PDB file of C-alpha atoms in Angstrom:
ATOM      1  CA  MET A   1     -84.662  30.112  16.777  1.00 57.00           C
ATOM      2  CA  SER A   2     -82.371  31.380  19.488  1.00 62.00           C
ATOM      3  CA  ASP A   3     -82.813  34.872  20.989  1.00 72.00           C
ATOM      4  CA  TYR A   4     -78.938  35.085  20.940  1.00 80.00           C
ATOM      5  CA  PRO A   5     -76.643  35.010  17.919  1.00 91.00           C
ATOM      6  CA  VAL A   6     -75.466  31.540  17.326  1.00 97.00           C
ATOM      7  CA  THR A   7     -71.982  30.704  16.235  1.00 98.00           C
ATOM      8  CA  VAL A   8     -71.865  27.680  14.077  1.00 98.00           C
ATOM      9  CA  VAL A   9     -68.321  26.027  13.892  1.00 98.00           C
ATOM     10  CA  LYS A  10     -67.414  23.147  11.590  1.00 97.00           C
ATOM     11  CA  LEU A  11     -64.629  21.017  13.111  1.00 96.00           C
ATOM     12  CA  GLY A  12     -62.901  19.312  10.470  1.00 89.00           C
ATOM     13  CA  GLY A  13     -62.233  15.467  11.136  1.00 82.00           C
ATOM     14  CA  SER A  14     -58.641  15.655  10.023  1.00 79.00           C
ATOM     15  CA  CYS A  15     -57.832  18.377  12.624  1.00 85.00           C
ATOM     16  CA  LEU A  16     -59.655  17.410  15.730  1.00 85.00           C
ATOM     17  CA  ASP A  17     -56.627  15.524  17.235  1.00 84.00           C
ATOM     18  CA  ASP A  18     -54.480  18.802  16.756  1.00 87.00           C
ATOM     19  CA  LEU A  19     -56.625  21.193  18.531  1.00 93.00           C
ATOM     20  CA  ALA A  20     -54.777  21.978  21.870  1.00 94.00           C
ATOM     21  CA  GLY A  21     -56.204  22.923  25.215  1.00 96.00           C
ATOM     22  CA  GLY A  22     -55.926  26.572  24.614  1.00 97.00           C
ATOM     23  CA  TRP A  23     -58.127  26.166  21.527  1.00 97.00           C
ATOM     24  CA  TRP A  24     -60.765  24.833  23.656  1.00 98.00           C
ATOM     25  CA  ASP A  25     -60.309  27.427  26.422  1.00 98.00           C
ATOM     26  CA  ASP A  26     -61.056  30.017  23.699  1.00 98.00           C
ATOM     27  CA  LEU A  27     -63.903  28.326  22.322  1.00 98.00           C
ATOM     28  CA  ALA A  28     -65.468  27.944  25.774  1.00 98.00           C
ATOM     29  CA  GLY A  29     -64.832  31.528  26.586  1.00 98.00           C
ATOM     30  CA  HIS A  30     -66.675  32.562  23.377  1.00 98.00           C
ATOM     31  CA  GLY A  31     -69.587  29.984  24.224  1.00 98.00           C
ATOM     32  CA  GLN A  32     -70.258  31.815  27.527  1.00 97.00           C
ATOM     33  CA  ALA A  33     -71.849  34.792  25.500  1.00 96.00           C
ATOM     34  CA  HIS A  34     -72.989  32.697  22.571  1.00 97.00           C
ATOM     35  CA  PRO A  35     -74.970  29.553  21.864  1.00 98.00           C
ATOM     36  CA  LEU A  36     -72.668  27.020  20.057  1.00 98.00           C
ATOM     37  CA  VAL A  37     -73.450  24.588  17.329  1.00 98.00           C
ATOM     38  CA  LEU A  38     -70.425  22.299  16.473  1.00 98.00           C
ATOM     39  CA  VAL A  39     -70.846  20.367  13.376  1.00 98.00           C
ATOM     40  CA  HIS A  40     -68.045  17.643  13.400  1.00 96.00           C
ATOM     41  CA  GLY A  41     -66.207  15.517  10.667  1.00 92.00           C
ATOM     42  CA  TRP A  42     -65.100  12.228  10.896  1.00 88.00           C
ATOM     43  CA  SER A  43     -62.699  11.490   8.078  1.00 84.00           C
ATOM     44  CA  LYS A  44     -59.570  10.659  10.052  1.00 86.00           C
ATOM     45  CA  PRO A  45     -60.956   8.475  12.878  1.00 87.00           C
ATOM     46  CA  LEU A  46     -63.451   6.618  10.364  1.00 88.00           C
ATOM     47  CA  LYS A  47     -60.372   5.699   8.420  1.00 86.00           C
ATOM     48  CA  ARG A  48     -58.669   4.408  11.558  1.00 89.00           C
ATOM     49  CA  LEU A  49     -61.755   2.306  12.363  1.00 88.00           C
ATOM     50  CA  ASN A  50     -62.231   1.076   8.689  1.00 85.00           C
ATOM     51  CA  PRO A  51     -59.033   1.565   6.762  1.00 88.00           C
ATOM     52  CA  ASP A  52     -60.542  -0.126   3.585  1.00 84.00           C
ATOM     53  CA  THR A  53     -63.207   2.644   3.265  1.00 81.00           C
ATOM     54  CA  VAL A  54     -63.770   3.298  -0.622  1.00 87.00           C
ATOM     55  CA  VAL A  55     -64.063   6.662  -2.030  1.00 88.00           C
ATOM     56  CA  LEU A  56     -66.221   6.959  -5.366  1.00 90.00           C
ATOM     57  CA  ARG A  57     -66.363   9.542  -8.034  1.00 88.00           C
ATOM     58  CA  ASP A  58     -69.822  10.323  -9.604  1.00 89.00           C
ATOM     59  CA  ARG A  59     -70.393  10.947 -13.326  1.00 86.00           C
ATOM     60  CA  TYR A  60     -70.001  14.679 -12.624  1.00 83.00           C
ATOM     61  CA  GLY A  61     -66.634  14.377 -11.017  1.00 78.00           C
ATOM     62  CA  ASN A  62     -67.694  14.660  -7.347  1.00 79.00           C
ATOM     63  CA  GLN A  63     -65.993  12.548  -4.760  1.00 81.00           C
ATOM     64  CA  SER A  64     -68.076  10.749  -2.047  1.00 86.00           C
ATOM     65  CA  ARG A  65     -67.429   7.826   0.418  1.00 87.00           C
ATOM     66  CA  TRP A  66     -69.221   4.647  -0.541  1.00 91.00           C
ATOM     67  CA  THR A  67     -71.676   4.570   2.324  1.00 94.00           C
ATOM     68  CA  THR A  68     -73.583   1.244   3.036  1.00 94.00           C
ATOM     69  CA  PRO A  69     -75.664   0.618   6.073  1.00 95.00           C
ATOM     70  CA  GLU A  70     -72.438  -0.689   7.727  1.00 95.00           C
ATOM     71  CA  VAL A  71     -70.548   2.547   6.986  1.00 94.00           C
ATOM     72  CA  ILE A  72     -73.522   4.489   8.638  1.00 96.00           C
ATOM     73  CA  GLU A  73     -73.048   2.382  11.711  1.00 96.00           C
ATOM     74  CA  ASP A  74     -69.358   2.932  11.704  1.00 94.00           C
ATOM     75  CA  ILE A  75     -69.964   6.753  11.466  1.00 95.00           C
ATOM     76  CA  LYS A  76     -72.147   6.591  14.425  1.00 96.00           C
ATOM     77  CA  THR A  77     -69.689   4.625  16.447  1.00 95.00           C
ATOM     78  CA  VAL A  78     -66.994   7.094  15.594  1.00 94.00           C
ATOM     79  CA  SER A  79     -69.215  10.175  16.178  1.00 95.00           C
ATOM     80  CA  ALA A  80     -70.205   8.830  19.729  1.00 96.00           C
ATOM     81  CA  GLU A  81     -66.551   8.791  20.545  1.00 94.00           C
ATOM     82  CA  ILE A  82     -65.976  12.141  19.253  1.00 95.00           C
ATOM     83  CA  GLY A  83     -68.971  13.613  20.789  1.00 95.00           C
ATOM     84  CA  GLU A  84     -67.929  12.227  24.322  1.00 96.00           C
ATOM     85  CA  ASP A  85     -64.591  13.723  23.857  1.00 95.00           C
ATOM     86  CA  VAL A  86     -65.875  17.087  22.798  1.00 96.00           C
ATOM     87  CA  ILE A  87     -68.527  17.165  25.624  1.00 97.00           C
ATOM     88  CA  ASP A  88     -65.834  16.440  28.186  1.00 97.00           C
ATOM     89  CA  ARG A  89     -63.553  19.183  26.949  1.00 97.00           C
ATOM     90  CA  LEU A  90     -66.318  21.667  26.975  1.00 98.00           C
ATOM     91  CA  GLU A  91     -67.930  20.723  30.333  1.00 98.00           C
ATOM     92  CA  ARG A  92     -64.510  20.929  32.114  1.00 98.00           C
ATOM     93  CA  ARG A  93     -64.526  24.551  30.810  1.00 98.00           C
ATOM     94  CA  GLY A  94     -68.148  25.469  32.113  1.00 98.00           C
ATOM     95  CA  ILE A  95     -69.995  24.751  28.925  1.00 98.00           C
ATOM     96  CA  THR A  96     -72.800  22.227  28.985  1.00 98.00           C
ATOM     97  CA  ALA A  97     -73.226  20.228  25.774  1.00 98.00           C
ATOM     98  CA  GLU A  98     -75.244  17.532  24.014  1.00 98.00           C
ATOM     99  CA  ARG A  99     -75.026  15.376  21.041  1.00 97.00           C
ATOM    100  CA  LEU A 100     -77.527  15.321  18.035  1.00 98.00           C
ATOM    101  CA  LEU A 101     -77.498  13.272  14.890  1.00 98.00           C
ATOM    102  CA  GLY A 102     -78.621  15.363  11.974  1.00 98.00           C
ATOM    103  CA  SER A 103     -80.821  12.425  11.041  1.00 98.00           C
ATOM    104  CA  ASP A 104     -82.845  12.965  14.325  1.00 97.00           C
ATOM    105  CA  GLY A 105     -84.994  15.593  12.793  1.00 97.00           C
ATOM    106  CA  LEU A 106     -82.475  18.348  11.957  1.00 98.00           C
ATOM    107  CA  VAL A 107     -81.252  17.588   8.420  1.00 98.00           C
ATOM    108  CA  GLN A 108     -83.326  16.376   5.471  1.00 98.00           C
ATOM    109  CA  ALA A 109     -81.745  15.038   2.414  1.00 97.00           C
ATOM    110  CA  GLY A 110     -82.844  14.473  -1.280  1.00 95.00           C
ATOM    111  CA  GLU A 111     -82.223  11.589  -3.587  1.00 92.00           C
ATOM    112  CA  GLY A 112     -78.685  10.961  -4.061  1.00 89.00           C
ATOM    113  CA  GLU A 113     -76.582  10.170  -7.182  1.00 90.00           C
ATOM    114  CA  ARG A 114     -76.850   6.538  -8.366  1.00 90.00           C
ATOM    115  CA  TRP A 115     -74.298   6.352 -11.109  1.00 93.00           C
ATOM    116  CA  TRP A 116     -70.539   6.144  -9.982  1.00 94.00           C
ATOM    117  CA  TRP A 117     -67.186   5.099 -11.517  1.00 93.00           C
ATOM    118  CA  ARG A 118     -65.922   1.795 -10.336  1.00 89.00           C
ATOM    119  CA  ASP A 119     -62.970  -0.143 -12.100  1.00 87.00           C
ATOM    120  CA  LYS A 120     -63.105   2.420 -14.936  1.00 89.00           C
ATOM    121  CA  GLN A 121     -66.842   1.731 -15.477  1.00 92.00           C
ATOM    122  CA  LEU A 122     -69.805   3.875 -14.699  1.00 94.00           C
ATOM    123  CA  VAL A 123     -72.113   1.663 -12.655  1.00 94.00           C
ATOM    124  CA  GLU A 124     -75.313   2.141 -10.800  1.00 93.00           C
ATOM    125  CA  LEU A 125     -74.732   1.746  -6.945  1.00 91.00           C
ATOM    126  CA  ASP A 126     -77.113   2.256  -4.007  1.00 89.00           C
ATOM    127  CA  ASN A 127     -74.894   4.691  -2.240  1.00 92.00           C
ATOM    128  CA  LEU A 128     -76.429   6.054   1.078  1.00 95.00           C
ATOM    129  CA  VAL A 129     -75.404   9.716   0.286  1.00 94.00           C
ATOM    130  CA  GLY A 130     -77.889  12.566  -0.325  1.00 93.00           C
ATOM    131  CA  PRO A 131     -77.804  16.256  -0.942  1.00 93.00           C
ATOM    132  CA  ILE A 132     -79.239  18.439   1.981  1.00 96.00           C
ATOM    133  CA  THR A 133     -82.798  19.831   1.002  1.00 96.00           C
ATOM    134  CA  GLY A 134     -83.741  21.381   4.314  1.00 96.00           C
ATOM    135  CA  VAL A 135     -82.929  22.018   8.098  1.00 97.00           C
ATOM    136  CA  ASP A 136     -85.384  22.205  10.874  1.00 97.00           C
ATOM    137  CA  PRO A 137     -83.971  24.439  13.555  1.00 95.00           C
ATOM    138  CA  SER A 138     -86.549  23.553  16.055  1.00 96.00           C
ATOM    139  CA  ALA A 139     -84.619  20.254  16.644  1.00 97.00           C
ATOM    140  CA  LEU A 140     -82.104  22.473  18.487  1.00 97.00           C
ATOM    141  CA  LYS A 141     -84.191  23.245  21.351  1.00 94.00           C
ATOM    142  CA  ASN A 142     -81.768  24.416  23.956  1.00 94.00           C
ATOM    143  CA  LEU A 143     -79.875  27.207  22.048  1.00 97.00           C
ATOM    144  CA  GLN A 144     -78.625  29.382  24.785  1.00 97.00           C
ATOM    145  CA  PRO A 145     -75.215  31.000  26.064  1.00 98.00           C
ATOM    146  CA  GLY A 146     -73.106  28.394  27.840  1.00 98.00           C
ATOM    147  CA  HIS A 147     -74.718  25.421  25.953  1.00 98.00           C
ATOM    148  CA  ALA A 148     -73.365  23.653  22.884  1.00 98.00           C
ATOM    149  CA  TYR A 149     -74.795  21.118  20.452  1.00 98.00           C
ATOM    150  CA  ILE A 150     -72.323  18.643  18.718  1.00 98.00           C
ATOM    151  CA  VAL A 151     -74.030  17.638  15.582  1.00 98.00           C
ATOM    152  CA  THR A 152     -73.056  14.650  13.541  1.00 97.00           C
ATOM    153  CA  PRO A 153     -73.913  15.370   9.899  1.00 97.00           C
ATOM    154  CA  LEU A 154     -76.106  12.437   8.916  1.00 98.00           C
ATOM    155  CA  ALA A 155     -79.479  13.337   7.295  1.00 98.00           C
ATOM    156  CA  ARG A 156     -82.808  11.538   6.708  1.00 97.00           C
ATOM    157  CA  ASP A 157     -84.177  11.209   3.144  1.00 96.00           C
ATOM    158  CA  ALA A 158     -87.736  11.075   1.944  1.00 93.00           C
ATOM    159  CA  ALA A 159     -87.788   7.314   2.157  1.00 94.00           C
ATOM    160  CA  GLY A 160     -86.756   7.750   6.044  1.00 95.00           C
ATOM    161  CA  ARG A 161     -83.246   6.285   5.415  1.00 96.00           C
ATOM    162  CA  GLU A 162     -80.140   7.585   7.276  1.00 97.00           C
ATOM    163  CA  VAL A 163     -77.799   8.820   4.710  1.00 97.00           C
ATOM    164  CA  ASN A 164     -74.333  10.530   4.880  1.00 95.00           C
ATOM    165  CA  THR A 165     -73.897  14.104   3.872  1.00 94.00           C
ATOM    166  CA  ASP A 166     -70.880  16.546   3.463  1.00 92.00           C
ATOM    167  CA  GLY A 167     -70.062  18.048   6.907  1.00 94.00           C
ATOM    168  CA  ASP A 168     -69.126  21.526   5.532  1.00 95.00           C
ATOM    169  CA  ARG A 169     -72.435  21.795   3.616  1.00 95.00           C
ATOM    170  CA  ALA A 170     -74.356  20.460   6.493  1.00 97.00           C
ATOM    171  CA  ALA A 171     -72.746  23.150   8.680  1.00 98.00           C
ATOM    172  CA  ALA A 172     -73.632  25.847   6.076  1.00 98.00           C
ATOM    173  CA  ALA A 173     -77.106  24.557   6.009  1.00 98.00           C
ATOM    174  CA  VAL A 174     -77.486  24.759   9.752  1.00 98.00           C
ATOM    175  CA  ALA A 175     -76.004  28.085   9.990  1.00 98.00           C
ATOM    176  CA  GLY A 176     -78.499  29.347   7.251  1.00 97.00           C
ATOM    177  CA  GLY A 177     -81.449  27.803   8.939  1.00 97.00           C
ATOM    178  CA  LEU A 178     -80.482  29.405  12.338  1.00 97.00           C
ATOM    179  CA  GLY A 179     -79.765  32.740  10.816  1.00 96.00           C
ATOM    180  CA  ALA A 180     -76.207  32.580  12.203  1.00 97.00           C
ATOM    181  CA  PRO A 181     -74.164  35.730  11.632  1.00 97.00           C
ATOM    182  CA  ASN A 182     -70.977  33.677  11.255  1.00 97.00           C
ATOM    183  CA  LEU A 183     -69.973  30.181  10.087  1.00 98.00           C
ATOM    184  CA  VAL A 184     -66.352  29.167  10.971  1.00 98.00           C
ATOM    185  CA  LEU A 185     -64.841  26.254   9.105  1.00 97.00           C
ATOM    186  CA  VAL A 186     -62.014  25.012  11.312  1.00 97.00           C
ATOM    187  CA  THR A 187     -59.499  22.973   9.170  1.00 93.00           C
ATOM    188  CA  ASP A 188     -55.921  22.081   9.054  1.00 90.00           C
ATOM    189  CA  VAL A 189     -54.684  24.989   6.983  1.00 90.00           C
ATOM    190  CA  GLU A 190     -54.151  28.628   8.086  1.00 94.00           C
ATOM    191  CA  HIS A 191     -55.608  30.427   5.029  1.00 92.00           C
ATOM    192  CA  LEU A 192     -57.113  29.824   1.629  1.00 92.00           C
ATOM    193  CA  LEU A 193     -54.231  29.851  -0.864  1.00 89.00           C
ATOM    194  CA  VAL A 194     -54.708  31.476  -4.272  1.00 86.00           C
ATOM    195  CA  ASP A 195     -51.584  31.075  -6.550  1.00 83.00           C
ATOM    196  CA  GLY A 196     -49.524  29.924  -3.495  1.00 85.00           C
ATOM    197  CA  GLU A 197     -50.361  33.200  -1.669  1.00 90.00           C
ATOM    198  CA  PRO A 198     -52.485  33.374   1.523  1.00 92.00           C
ATOM    199  CA  VAL A 199     -55.831  35.283   1.008  1.00 93.00           C
ATOM    200  CA  ARG A 200     -57.128  37.181   4.115  1.00 96.00           C
ATOM    201  CA  SER A 201     -60.533  38.270   2.682  1.00 97.00           C
ATOM    202  CA  ILE A 202     -62.296  37.382  -0.531  1.00 96.00           C
ATOM    203  CA  SER A 203     -65.765  37.976  -2.075  1.00 96.00           C
ATOM    204  CA  ALA A 204     -68.402  34.981  -2.579  1.00 95.00           C
ATOM    205  CA  GLN A 205     -68.058  35.587  -6.365  1.00 95.00           C
ATOM    206  CA  ASP A 206     -64.239  35.425  -6.555  1.00 92.00           C
ATOM    207  CA  ALA A 207     -64.299  32.448  -4.104  1.00 92.00           C
ATOM    208  CA  ALA A 208     -66.623  30.611  -6.496  1.00 92.00           C
ATOM    209  CA  ALA A 209     -64.545  31.438  -9.603  1.00 90.00           C
ATOM    210  CA  PHE A 210     -61.306  30.118  -7.724  1.00 90.00           C
ATOM    211  CA  ARG A 211     -63.352  27.062  -6.514  1.00 88.00           C
ATOM    212  CA  ASP A 212     -64.319  26.230 -10.067  1.00 82.00           C
ATOM    213  CA  LYS A 213     -60.934  26.898 -11.645  1.00 83.00           C
ATOM    214  CA  GLY A 214     -58.098  26.284  -9.026  1.00 73.00           C
ATOM    215  CA  ALA A 215     -59.301  24.689  -5.688  1.00 74.00           C
ATOM    216  CA  THR A 216     -58.959  21.042  -5.193  1.00 70.00           C
ATOM    217  CA  GLY A 217     -60.076  18.444  -2.607  1.00 68.00           C
ATOM    218  CA  GLY A 218     -61.348  19.623   0.617  1.00 82.00           C
ATOM    219  CA  MET A 219     -60.947  23.251   0.041  1.00 87.00           C
ATOM    220  CA  ARG A 220     -63.233  23.001  -3.055  1.00 87.00           C
ATOM    221  CA  LYS A 221     -66.040  21.624  -0.848  1.00 88.00           C
ATOM    222  CA  LYS A 222     -65.403  24.269   1.765  1.00 92.00           C
ATOM    223  CA  LEU A 223     -65.673  26.992  -0.668  1.00 94.00           C
ATOM    224  CA  ARG A 224     -68.962  25.594  -2.067  1.00 93.00           C
ATOM    225  CA  ALA A 225     -70.166  25.294   1.452  1.00 95.00           C
ATOM    226  CA  ALA A 226     -69.187  28.902   2.044  1.00 96.00           C
ATOM    227  CA  GLY A 227     -71.170  30.115  -1.112  1.00 96.00           C
ATOM    228  CA  GLU A 228     -74.276  28.092   0.148  1.00 97.00           C
ATOM    229  CA  ALA A 229     -74.131  29.628   3.597  1.00 98.00           C
ATOM    230  CA  LEU A 230     -73.923  33.104   2.205  1.00 97.00           C
ATOM    231  CA  GLU A 231     -76.849  32.553  -0.182  1.00 97.00           C
ATOM    232  CA  GLN A 232     -78.879  31.487   2.774  1.00 96.00           C
ATOM    233  CA  GLY A 233     -78.267  34.699   4.705  1.00 97.00           C
ATOM    234  CA  VAL A 234     -75.215  34.043   6.803  1.00 98.00           C
ATOM    235  CA  GLY A 235     -73.157  37.013   7.002  1.00 96.00           C
ATOM    236  CA  ARG A 236     -69.558  35.929   6.857  1.00 97.00           C
ATOM    237  CA  VAL A 237     -67.738  32.494   6.579  1.00 98.00           C
ATOM    238  CA  ILE A 238     -64.253  32.216   8.000  1.00 98.00           C
ATOM    239  CA  ILE A 239     -61.881  29.361   7.046  1.00 97.00           C
ATOM    240  CA  GLY A 240     -58.700  28.834   9.204  1.00 96.00           C
ATOM    241  CA  SER A 241     -56.878  26.759  11.780  1.00 95.00           C
ATOM    242  CA  ALA A 242     -56.692  29.305  14.582  1.00 96.00           C
ATOM    243  CA  PRO A 243     -58.854  29.745  17.731  1.00 97.00           C
ATOM    244  CA  VAL A 244     -62.464  30.680  17.001  1.00 98.00           C
ATOM    245  CA  THR A 245     -62.286  34.260  18.473  1.00 98.00           C
ATOM    246  CA  ASP A 246     -59.164  35.060  16.356  1.00 98.00           C
ATOM    247  CA  LEU A 247     -60.891  33.777  13.203  1.00 98.00           C
ATOM    248  CA  LEU A 248     -64.065  35.730  14.046  1.00 98.00           C
ATOM    249  CA  ALA A 249     -62.028  38.918  14.751  1.00 97.00           C
ATOM    250  CA  ALA A 250     -60.281  38.380  11.295  1.00 96.00           C
ATOM    251  CA  ARG A 251     -56.790  38.368  12.982  1.00 97.00           C
ATOM    252  CA  THR A 252     -56.030  35.304  10.833  1.00 97.00           C
ATOM    253  CA  GLY A 253     -57.790  32.905   8.447  1.00 97.00           C
ATOM    254  CA  THR A 254     -59.768  33.755   5.318  1.00 97.00           C
ATOM    255  CA  VAL A 255     -62.987  35.799   5.458  1.00 98.00           C
ATOM    256  CA  ILE A 256     -65.527  35.140   2.919  1.00 97.00           C
ATOM    257  CA  THR A 257     -68.351  37.833   2.325  1.00 97.00           C
ATOM    258  CA  ARG A 258     -71.194  38.205  -0.156  1.00 93.00           C
ATOM    259  CA  LEU A 259     -69.521  41.358  -1.660  1.00 87.00           C
TER     260      LEU A 259
END
């Protein structure tokens, strides 16, 4: 555990290409005073690498990418490219950085769902996806101001297999494990929208109610991750597309708190 308050940031795979130089300048400035853990997504670059990727829906209605050993290798390939790019951007701005696969001792996963809908039938599939069951913060050995970890949200299950996990929920688990005061979910939308209107702040209870009744797709996952982070002791979760210091100062985005 770091002696300094850690900032955990989830970088959505759909928005990485759109983060301009000023966004990285802001992040590096914040990182001079705070250790950074950046959990990245890979949705858009993975789709470019493998446009035929299949999305499955389980018997409860949850969506997941069909993950085979080949897809795990594709994720690693894409993640290496993302990591090199992020490290270059940060180091040019005075922040040292290193990559870490969640499956290298950081993130543990439980048994995944086995029944999935395919061709309008519920079939049993060996899908390498698992729910997060634990985080070992000791894997992040160099948490200090001026340094960043770029984490790929893979995990290791009880059988020792590498499995795919949801990036937002992985970021929530890491933030909870580190006792981070803030979790920032950087995405391609400025605010949470409820009935078409931007929401600047919302309680975890109200966010969960909206998640279950009105949220769809990626936002539903983000609200679920936000609730899990708050349950694990994270002080606030902020969702938005602005520079990190603007989101942390609540000048924009949506702030989710326990009360």
